[in-house]
PDB file of C-alpha atoms in Angstrom:
ATOM      1  CA  UNK A 150      -0.151  -0.130   0.059  1.00 47.00           C
ATOM      2  CA  UNK A 151       2.708   2.950   0.775  1.00 47.00           C
ATOM      3  CA  UNK A 152       4.270   1.400  -2.553  1.00 45.00           C
ATOM      4  CA  UNK A 153       1.226   2.203  -4.412  1.00 42.00           C
ATOM      5  CA  UNK A 154       0.866   5.779  -2.679  1.00 39.00           C
ATOM      6  CA  UNK A 155       4.632   6.986  -3.049  1.00 42.00           C
ATOM      7  CA  UNK A 156       4.454   5.653  -6.563  1.00 37.00           C
ATOM      8  CA  UNK A 157       1.341   7.727  -7.267  1.00 34.00           C
ATOM      9  CA  UNK A 158       2.863  11.516  -5.797  1.00 39.00           C
ATOM     10  CA  UNK A 159       5.911  10.416  -7.534  1.00 36.00           C
ATOM     11  CA  UNK A 160       3.759  10.024 -10.875  1.00 42.00           C
ATOM     12  CA  UNK A 161       1.835  13.158 -10.027  1.00 37.00           C
ATOM     13  CA  UNK A 162       4.877  15.468  -9.110  1.00 37.00           C
ATOM     14  CA  UNK A 163       6.218  13.950 -12.894  1.00 36.00           C
ATOM     15  CA  UNK A 164       3.056  15.261 -14.385  1.00 37.00           C
ATOM     16  CA  UNK A 165       2.856  18.510 -12.704  1.00 42.00           C
ATOM     17  CA  UNK A 166       6.447  18.978 -13.950  1.00 39.00           C
ATOM     18  CA  UNK A 167       5.833  18.351 -17.366  1.00 39.00           C
ATOM     19  CA  UNK A 168       2.926  20.738 -17.395  1.00 46.00           C
ATOM     20  CA  UNK A 169       4.753  23.465 -15.960  1.00 44.00           C
ATOM     21  CA  UNK A 170       7.066  23.362 -18.761  1.00 42.00           C
ATOM     22  CA  UNK A 171       5.120  23.277 -21.296  1.00 48.00           C
ATOM     23  CA  UNK A 172       3.665  26.702 -20.003  1.00 52.00           C
ATOM     24  CA  UNK A 173       5.028  30.004 -21.492  1.00 60.00           C
ATOM     25  CA  UNK A 174       6.508  31.456 -18.615  1.00 55.00           C
ATOM     26  CA  UNK A 175       6.110  34.560 -19.648  1.00 68.00           C
ATOM     27  CA  UNK A 176       2.203  34.143 -19.200  1.00 75.00           C
ATOM     28  CA  UNK A 177       2.554  34.280 -14.998  1.00 79.00           C
ATOM     29  CA  UNK A 178       4.852  37.101 -14.568  1.00 88.00           C
ATOM     30  CA  UNK A 179       3.553  40.277 -12.343  1.00 91.00           C
ATOM     31  CA  UNK A 180       2.613  43.235 -13.968  1.00 90.00           C
ATOM     32  CA  UNK A 181       2.031  46.393 -11.336  1.00 94.00           C
ATOM     33  CA  UNK A 182      -0.304  48.943 -13.202  1.00 92.00           C
ATOM     34  CA  UNK A 183      -0.840  51.885 -11.365  1.00 93.00           C
ATOM     35  CA  UNK A 184      -4.376  53.862 -11.335  1.00 94.00           C
ATOM     36  CA  UNK A 185      -4.996  57.983 -10.980  1.00 92.00           C
ATOM     37  CA  UNK A 186      -7.254  60.114 -10.361  1.00 92.00           C
ATOM     38  CA  UNK A 187      -9.751  61.148 -12.863  1.00 88.00           C
ATOM     39  CA  UNK A 188      -8.863  63.952 -15.360  1.00 85.00           C
ATOM     40  CA  UNK A 189     -11.825  65.607 -14.586  1.00 81.00           C
ATOM     41  CA  UNK A 190     -11.082  66.127 -10.880  1.00 85.00           C
ATOM     42  CA  UNK A 191     -10.379  69.598 -10.071  1.00 84.00           C
ATOM     43  CA  UNK A 192      -6.555  70.127  -8.592  1.00 90.00           C
ATOM     44  CA  UNK A 193      -6.804  70.137  -4.308  1.00 90.00           C
ATOM     45  CA  UNK A 194     -10.718  69.720  -4.668  1.00 90.00           C
ATOM     46  CA  UNK A 195     -12.464  68.286  -2.224  1.00 90.00           C
ATOM     47  CA  UNK A 196     -14.073  64.800  -2.724  1.00 91.00           C
ATOM     48  CA  UNK A 197     -16.027  61.775  -1.051  1.00 92.00           C
ATOM     49  CA  UNK A 198     -14.000  58.496  -1.764  1.00 94.00           C
ATOM     50  CA  UNK A 199     -15.685  55.058  -0.915  1.00 95.00           C
ATOM     51  CA  UNK A 200     -13.645  51.785  -0.751  1.00 96.00           C
ATOM     52  CA  UNK A 201     -14.543  48.409  -1.207  1.00 96.00           C
ATOM     53  CA  UNK A 202     -11.356  46.894  -1.348  1.00 95.00           C
ATOM     54  CA  UNK A 203      -8.047  47.647   0.878  1.00 94.00           C
ATOM     55  CA  UNK A 204      -4.434  46.506   0.084  1.00 94.00           C
ATOM     56  CA  UNK A 205      -4.191  42.657  -0.473  1.00 94.00           C
ATOM     57  CA  UNK A 206      -7.501  42.139  -1.324  1.00 95.00           C
ATOM     58  CA  UNK A 207      -8.227  40.208  -4.475  1.00 95.00           C
ATOM     59  CA  UNK A 208     -10.126  41.225  -7.462  1.00 94.00           C
ATOM     60  CA  UNK A 209     -12.378  40.334 -10.505  1.00 91.00           C
ATOM     61  CA  UNK A 210     -11.937  42.321 -13.988  1.00 86.00           C
ATOM     62  CA  UNK A 211     -14.069  45.248 -14.246  1.00 84.00           C
ATOM     63  CA  UNK A 212     -14.922  44.728 -10.336  1.00 91.00           C
ATOM     64  CA  UNK A 213     -15.295  48.251  -8.822  1.00 92.00           C
ATOM     65  CA  UNK A 214     -12.277  49.266  -6.533  1.00 96.00           C
ATOM     66  CA  UNK A 215     -13.538  52.593  -4.858  1.00 95.00           C
ATOM     67  CA  UNK A 216     -15.681  55.409  -6.105  1.00 93.00           C
ATOM     68  CA  UNK A 217     -15.824  59.021  -6.008  1.00 92.00           C
ATOM     69  CA  UNK A 218     -18.223  61.925  -5.508  1.00 90.00           C
ATOM     70  CA  UNK A 219     -16.160  64.920  -7.059  1.00 83.00           C
ATOM     71  CA  UNK A 220     -19.182  67.122  -5.967  1.00 79.00           C
ATOM     72  CA  UNK A 221     -20.454  65.900  -2.578  1.00 74.00           C
ATOM     73  CA  UNK A 222     -22.429  68.889  -2.135  1.00 65.00           C
ATOM     74  CA  UNK A 223     -24.702  68.084  -5.059  1.00 60.00           C
ATOM     75  CA  UNK A 224     -24.124  63.999  -5.440  1.00 57.00           C
ATOM     76  CA  UNK A 225     -24.512  63.403  -8.904  1.00 62.00           C
ATOM     77  CA  UNK A 226     -20.773  63.433  -9.952  1.00 75.00           C
ATOM     78  CA  UNK A 227     -20.209  60.020  -8.840  1.00 85.00           C
ATOM     79  CA  UNK A 228     -17.026  58.019 -10.455  1.00 87.00           C
ATOM     80  CA  UNK A 229     -16.936  54.222 -10.118  1.00 90.00           C
ATOM     81  CA  UNK A 230     -13.362  53.085 -10.995  1.00 92.00           C
ATOM     82  CA  UNK A 231     -12.582  49.629 -11.812  1.00 90.00           C
ATOM     83  CA  UNK A 232      -9.796  46.642 -11.695  1.00 90.00           C
ATOM     84  CA  UNK A 233      -8.712  46.462 -15.314  1.00 85.00           C
ATOM     85  CA  UNK A 234      -7.552  42.830 -15.200  1.00 88.00           C
ATOM     86  CA  UNK A 235      -8.413  40.094 -12.506  1.00 90.00           C
ATOM     87  CA  UNK A 236      -5.371  40.495  -9.627  1.00 93.00           C
ATOM     88  CA  UNK A 237      -4.820  41.836  -6.504  1.00 95.00           C
ATOM     89  CA  UNK A 238      -4.891  45.160  -4.970  1.00 95.00           C
ATOM     90  CA  UNK A 239      -1.222  45.765  -4.539  1.00 95.00           C
ATOM     91  CA  UNK A 240      -0.799  49.409  -2.595  1.00 94.00           C
ATOM     92  CA  UNK A 241      -3.275  51.972  -2.126  1.00 95.00           C
ATOM     93  CA  UNK A 242      -0.907  55.205  -3.214  1.00 93.00           C
ATOM     94  CA  UNK A 243      -3.921  57.601  -2.379  1.00 94.00           C
ATOM     95  CA  UNK A 244      -4.129  58.808   1.861  1.00 89.00           C
ATOM     96  CA  UNK A 245      -5.466  58.063   3.794  1.00 86.00           C
ATOM     97  CA  UNK A 246      -5.672  54.503   2.541  1.00 89.00           C
ATOM     98  CA  UNK A 247      -8.792  52.690   3.974  1.00 92.00           C
ATOM     99  CA  UNK A 248      -8.652  50.126   7.247  1.00 90.00           C
ATOM    100  CA  UNK A 249     -11.249  47.361   7.173  1.00 92.00           C
ATOM    101  CA  UNK A 250     -13.286  49.028   9.458  1.00 93.00           C
ATOM    102  CA  UNK A 251     -13.421  52.083   6.955  1.00 93.00           C
ATOM    103  CA  UNK A 252     -14.295  49.681   3.609  1.00 95.00           C
ATOM    104  CA  UNK A 253     -17.785  51.249   2.540  1.00 92.00           C
ATOM    105  CA  UNK A 254     -17.320  54.177   4.291  1.00 93.00           C
ATOM    106  CA  UNK A 255     -17.972  57.860   2.372  1.00 92.00           C
ATOM    107  CA  UNK A 256     -14.228  58.719   3.818  1.00 93.00           C
ATOM    108  CA  UNK A 257     -13.544  63.101   3.149  1.00 92.00           C
ATOM    109  CA  UNK A 258     -10.127  63.873   1.009  1.00 92.00           C
ATOM    110  CA  UNK A 259      -8.422  66.396  -0.914  1.00 93.00           C
ATOM    111  CA  UNK A 260      -7.904  64.927  -4.653  1.00 93.00           C
ATOM    112  CA  UNK A 261      -6.130  66.092  -7.810  1.00 92.00           C
ATOM    113  CA  UNK A 262      -6.357  65.148 -11.415  1.00 91.00           C
ATOM    114  CA  UNK A 263      -3.826  62.064 -12.171  1.00 91.00           C
ATOM    115  CA  UNK A 264      -2.789  61.508  -8.843  1.00 93.00           C
ATOM    116  CA  UNK A 265      -1.582  58.027  -8.019  1.00 94.00           C
ATOM    117  CA  UNK A 266      -4.983  56.067  -6.656  1.00 95.00           C
ATOM    118  CA  UNK A 267      -3.701  52.656  -6.170  1.00 96.00           C
ATOM    119  CA  UNK A 268      -1.468  49.688  -7.711  1.00 96.00           C
ATOM    120  CA  UNK A 269      -3.160  46.521  -9.530  1.00 95.00           C
ATOM    121  CA  UNK A 270      -1.060  43.312  -9.249  1.00 94.00           C
ATOM    122  CA  UNK A 271      -1.752  41.327 -11.909  1.00 93.00           C
ATOM    123  CA  UNK A 272      -0.178  38.507 -14.684  1.00 91.00           C
ATOM    124  CA  UNK A 273       1.355  38.682 -18.388  1.00 86.00           C
ATOM    125  CA  UNK A 274      -1.337  36.109 -19.122  1.00 85.00           C
ATOM    126  CA  UNK A 275      -4.493  38.522 -17.710  1.00 85.00           C
ATOM    127  CA  UNK A 276      -3.345  40.941 -19.549  1.00 82.00           C
ATOM    128  CA  UNK A 277      -2.699  39.343 -22.717  1.00 79.00           C
ATOM    129  CA  UNK A 278      -5.980  37.433 -22.705  1.00 79.00           C
ATOM    130  CA  UNK A 279      -7.958  40.926 -22.948  1.00 76.00           C
ATOM    131  CA  UNK A 280      -5.698  42.645 -25.727  1.00 73.00           C
ATOM    132  CA  UNK A 281      -6.897  43.801 -28.840  1.00 72.00           C
ATOM    133  CA  UNK A 282      -5.648  42.132 -32.157  1.00 71.00           C
ATOM    134  CA  UNK A 283      -3.417  45.580 -32.730  1.00 71.00           C
ATOM    135  CA  UNK A 284      -1.926  44.626 -29.242  1.00 71.00           C
ATOM    136  CA  UNK A 285      -1.186  41.322 -29.891  1.00 74.00           C
ATOM    137  CA  UNK A 286       0.202  42.011 -33.567  1.00 76.00           C
ATOM    138  CA  UNK A 287       2.713  44.840 -32.026  1.00 75.00           C
ATOM    139  CA  UNK A 288       3.480  42.570 -28.987  1.00 75.00           C
ATOM    140  CA  UNK A 289       3.983  39.218 -31.450  1.00 82.00           C
ATOM    141  CA  UNK A 290       6.105  41.566 -33.939  1.00 80.00           C
ATOM    142  CA  UNK A 291       8.054  43.146 -31.077  1.00 76.00           C
ATOM    143  CA  UNK A 292       8.916  39.733 -30.123  1.00 78.00           C
ATOM    144  CA  UNK A 293       9.407  37.297 -33.434  1.00 84.00           C
ATOM    145  CA  UNK A 294      10.739  40.362 -35.585  1.00 83.00           C
ATOM    146  CA  UNK A 295      11.802  39.417 -39.133  1.00 89.00           C
ATOM    147  CA  UNK A 296      10.658  35.241 -38.612  1.00 90.00           C
ATOM    148  CA  UNK A 297       6.857  36.890 -37.811  1.00 89.00           C
ATOM    149  CA  UNK A 298       6.931  38.841 -40.910  1.00 90.00           C
ATOM    150  CA  UNK A 299       8.764  35.584 -43.106  1.00 93.00           C
ATOM    151  CA  UNK A 300       6.596  33.170 -42.178  1.00 94.00           C
ATOM    152  CA  UNK A 301       3.269  35.226 -42.568  1.00 93.00           C
ATOM    153  CA  UNK A 302       4.238  35.802 -46.335  1.00 94.00           C
ATOM    154  CA  UNK A 303       5.149  32.252 -46.593  1.00 95.00           C
ATOM    155  CA  UNK A 304       1.668  31.476 -45.946  1.00 96.00           C
ATOM    156  CA  UNK A 305       0.015  34.199 -48.166  1.00 95.00           C
ATOM    157  CA  UNK A 306       2.157  32.818 -51.051  1.00 96.00           C
ATOM    158  CA  UNK A 307       1.688  29.067 -50.135  1.00 96.00           C
ATOM    159  CA  UNK A 308      -2.234  30.119 -50.190  1.00 95.00           C
ATOM    160  CA  UNK A 309      -2.074  31.890 -53.501  1.00 94.00           C
ATOM    161  CA  UNK A 310      -0.564  29.480 -55.424  1.00 94.00           C
ATOM    162  CA  UNK A 311      -2.054  26.396 -53.690  1.00 94.00           C
ATOM    163  CA  UNK A 312      -5.365  27.911 -54.971  1.00 91.00           C
ATOM    164  CA  UNK A 313      -3.869  29.159 -58.600  1.00 90.00           C
ATOM    165  CA  UNK A 314      -3.299  26.191 -59.246  1.00 91.00           C
ATOM    166  CA  UNK A 315      -6.641  24.104 -57.822  1.00 88.00           C
ATOM    167  CA  UNK A 316      -7.915  26.500 -60.695  1.00 84.00           C
ATOM    168  CA  UNK A 317      -5.886  25.935 -63.405  1.00 83.00           C
ATOM    169  CA  UNK A 318      -6.104  22.297 -62.839  1.00 83.00           C
ATOM    170  CA  UNK A 319      -9.904  22.364 -63.030  1.00 78.00           C
ATOM    171  CA  UNK A 320     -10.029  21.374 -58.839  1.00 78.00           C
ATOM    172  CA  UNK A 321     -12.475  24.427 -58.809  1.00 71.00           C
ATOM    173  CA  UNK A 322     -14.522  25.891 -61.590  1.00 72.00           C
ATOM    174  CA  UNK A 323     -13.366  29.369 -62.427  1.00 69.00           C
ATOM    175  CA  UNK A 324     -16.931  30.080 -63.834  1.00 71.00           C
ATOM    176  CA  UNK A 325     -18.541  29.532 -60.913  1.00 72.00           C
ATOM    177  CA  UNK A 326     -16.252  31.670 -58.996  1.00 71.00           C
ATOM    178  CA  UNK A 327     -16.340  34.333 -61.028  1.00 70.00           C
ATOM    179  CA  UNK A 328     -20.204  33.801 -61.062  1.00 74.00           C
ATOM    180  CA  UNK A 329     -19.747  34.304 -57.102  1.00 72.00           C
ATOM    181  CA  UNK A 330     -17.794  37.368 -57.090  1.00 69.00           C
ATOM    182  CA  UNK A 331     -20.234  38.852 -59.206  1.00 70.00           C
ATOM    183  CA  UNK A 332     -23.850  38.014 -57.504  1.00 75.00           C
ATOM    184  CA  UNK A 333     -21.090  39.517 -54.267  1.00 70.00           C
ATOM    185  CA  UNK A 334     -20.560  41.942 -55.590  1.00 68.00           C
ATOM    186  CA  UNK A 335     -17.099  41.952 -55.886  1.00 63.00           C
ATOM    187  CA  UNK A 336     -16.777  42.602 -59.608  1.00 62.00           C
ATOM    188  CA  UNK A 337     -16.586  46.115 -59.358  1.00 63.00           C
ATOM    189  CA  UNK A 338     -13.202  45.475 -58.046  1.00 59.00           C
ATOM    190  CA  UNK A 339     -12.077  43.622 -61.030  1.00 63.00           C
ATOM    191  CA  UNK A 340     -11.828  44.059 -65.038  1.00 61.00           C
ATOM    192  CA  UNK A 341     -13.981  41.144 -66.274  1.00 60.00           C
ATOM    193  CA  UNK A 342     -13.147  42.219 -69.955  1.00 62.00           C
ATOM    194  CA  UNK A 343      -9.630  41.264 -69.534  1.00 59.00           C
ATOM    195  CA  UNK A 344     -10.226  37.951 -67.472  1.00 58.00           C
ATOM    196  CA  UNK A 345     -11.769  36.736 -70.732  1.00 61.00           C
ATOM    197  CA  UNK A 346      -8.965  37.481 -72.855  1.00 65.00           C
ATOM    198  CA  UNK A 347      -6.464  34.825 -70.804  1.00 70.00           C
ATOM    199  CA  UNK A 348      -7.451  31.545 -68.617  1.00 73.00           C
ATOM    200  CA  UNK A 349      -4.869  31.638 -66.827  1.00 79.00           C
ATOM    201  CA  UNK A 350      -5.095  35.585 -65.894  1.00 77.00           C
ATOM    202  CA  UNK A 351      -8.053  34.615 -64.675  1.00 75.00           C
ATOM    203  CA  UNK A 352      -7.138  31.865 -62.419  1.00 80.00           C
ATOM    204  CA  UNK A 353      -4.312  34.243 -61.070  1.00 85.00           C
ATOM    205  CA  UNK A 354      -7.039  37.358 -60.293  1.00 80.00           C
ATOM    206  CA  UNK A 355      -9.861  34.745 -58.700  1.00 81.00           C
ATOM    207  CA  UNK A 356      -6.667  32.698 -56.775  1.00 86.00           C
ATOM    208  CA  UNK A 357      -6.110  36.147 -55.343  1.00 87.00           C
ATOM    209  CA  UNK A 358      -9.236  37.056 -54.748  1.00 83.00           C
ATOM    210  CA  UNK A 359      -9.757  34.059 -52.501  1.00 85.00           C
ATOM    211  CA  UNK A 360      -6.697  34.519 -50.664  1.00 91.00           C
ATOM    212  CA  UNK A 361      -7.990  37.334 -49.408  1.00 88.00           C
ATOM    213  CA  UNK A 362     -10.952  35.759 -47.538  1.00 88.00           C
ATOM    214  CA  UNK A 363      -8.444  33.674 -46.146  1.00 91.00           C
ATOM    215  CA  UNK A 364      -6.549  36.765 -43.957  1.00 90.00           C
ATOM    216  CA  UNK A 365      -8.095  35.706 -40.378  1.00 90.00           C
ATOM    217  CA  UNK A 366      -6.987  31.832 -41.494  1.00 93.00           C
ATOM    218  CA  UNK A 367      -3.848  32.714 -42.156  1.00 93.00           C
ATOM    219  CA  UNK A 368      -3.371  34.891 -39.291  1.00 90.00           C
ATOM    220  CA  UNK A 369      -4.281  32.674 -37.014  1.00 89.00           C
ATOM    221  CA  UNK A 370      -1.720  30.013 -38.414  1.00 93.00           C
ATOM    222  CA  UNK A 371       1.110  32.721 -38.383  1.00 92.00           C
ATOM    223  CA  UNK A 372       0.235  33.107 -34.443  1.00 87.00           C
ATOM    224  CA  UNK A 373       0.049  29.919 -33.745  1.00 89.00           C
ATOM    225  CA  UNK A 374       2.502  28.238 -34.931  1.00 92.00           C
ATOM    226  CA  UNK A 375       5.888  31.250 -35.059  1.00 91.00           C
ATOM    227  CA  UNK A 376       6.458  30.315 -31.651  1.00 87.00           C
ATOM    228  CA  UNK A 377       7.100  26.871 -31.831  1.00 88.00           C
ATOM    229  CA  UNK A 378       9.248  27.856 -35.396  1.00 91.00           C
ATOM    230  CA  UNK A 379      11.273  29.969 -33.062  1.00 86.00           C
ATOM    231  CA  UNK A 380      11.734  27.408 -30.326  1.00 84.00           C
ATOM    232  CA  UNK A 381      13.189  24.825 -32.814  1.00 86.00           C
ATOM    233  CA  UNK A 382      15.663  27.628 -34.329  1.00 85.00           C
ATOM    234  CA  UNK A 383      16.842  28.954 -31.187  1.00 78.00           C
ATOM    235  CA  UNK A 384      17.863  25.073 -30.079  1.00 78.00           C
ATOM    236  CA  UNK A 385      19.612  24.202 -33.678  1.00 79.00           C
ATOM    237  CA  UNK A 386      21.784  27.730 -33.436  1.00 73.00           C
ATOM    238  CA  UNK A 387      22.647  26.564 -29.489  1.00 66.00           C
ATOM    239  CA  UNK A 388      23.697  23.441 -31.126  1.00 62.00           C
TER     240      UNK A 388
END
């Protein structure tokens, strides 16, 4: 029984170790994001601030950390300050920082625009999960540089060439594709009379148009395989 238990723990440890090796270490790297007071706050103005979190508290994505009433006499200028990502309140820079007993209470304070409010501790993985496509592409190009561009262009040429050969060999009917382009309204971007003069030219132009429709797939494939090729090349260059 003891041997079985020991073997189980060893296998579990090995399994966890292998899983950790597969994970991207960059994803678990800690990031600290400073959240500032609203820009439309008047300098050294009296406000009412209501903290819903204190230092060390965990927060979910878009969870309210505090509420700021810029005009406490009127009571209709409340700003809700949210956590941009899932993480932890690393430090509350705004003074006085709330205690446990002051959570949910409306505290009087003096505030200026762009003043440090709190610091959110999150991870690279949480930030990446909410990135837009432009931010992801910028990070991709910054990390992989010319390699990513070469792979993207290679996939583009491969897709264009494959579609052209399929049209040339008759696996795809050029007339049917041209009819589809006409019905879809894309024929206004193509000189149909010139295409009728040369079947080869027609096939190439049709292949080029069809390749445009594969952009999302080609981009997804590029993003997926580039990190793997990058690691393989690094190992090869180290030898």
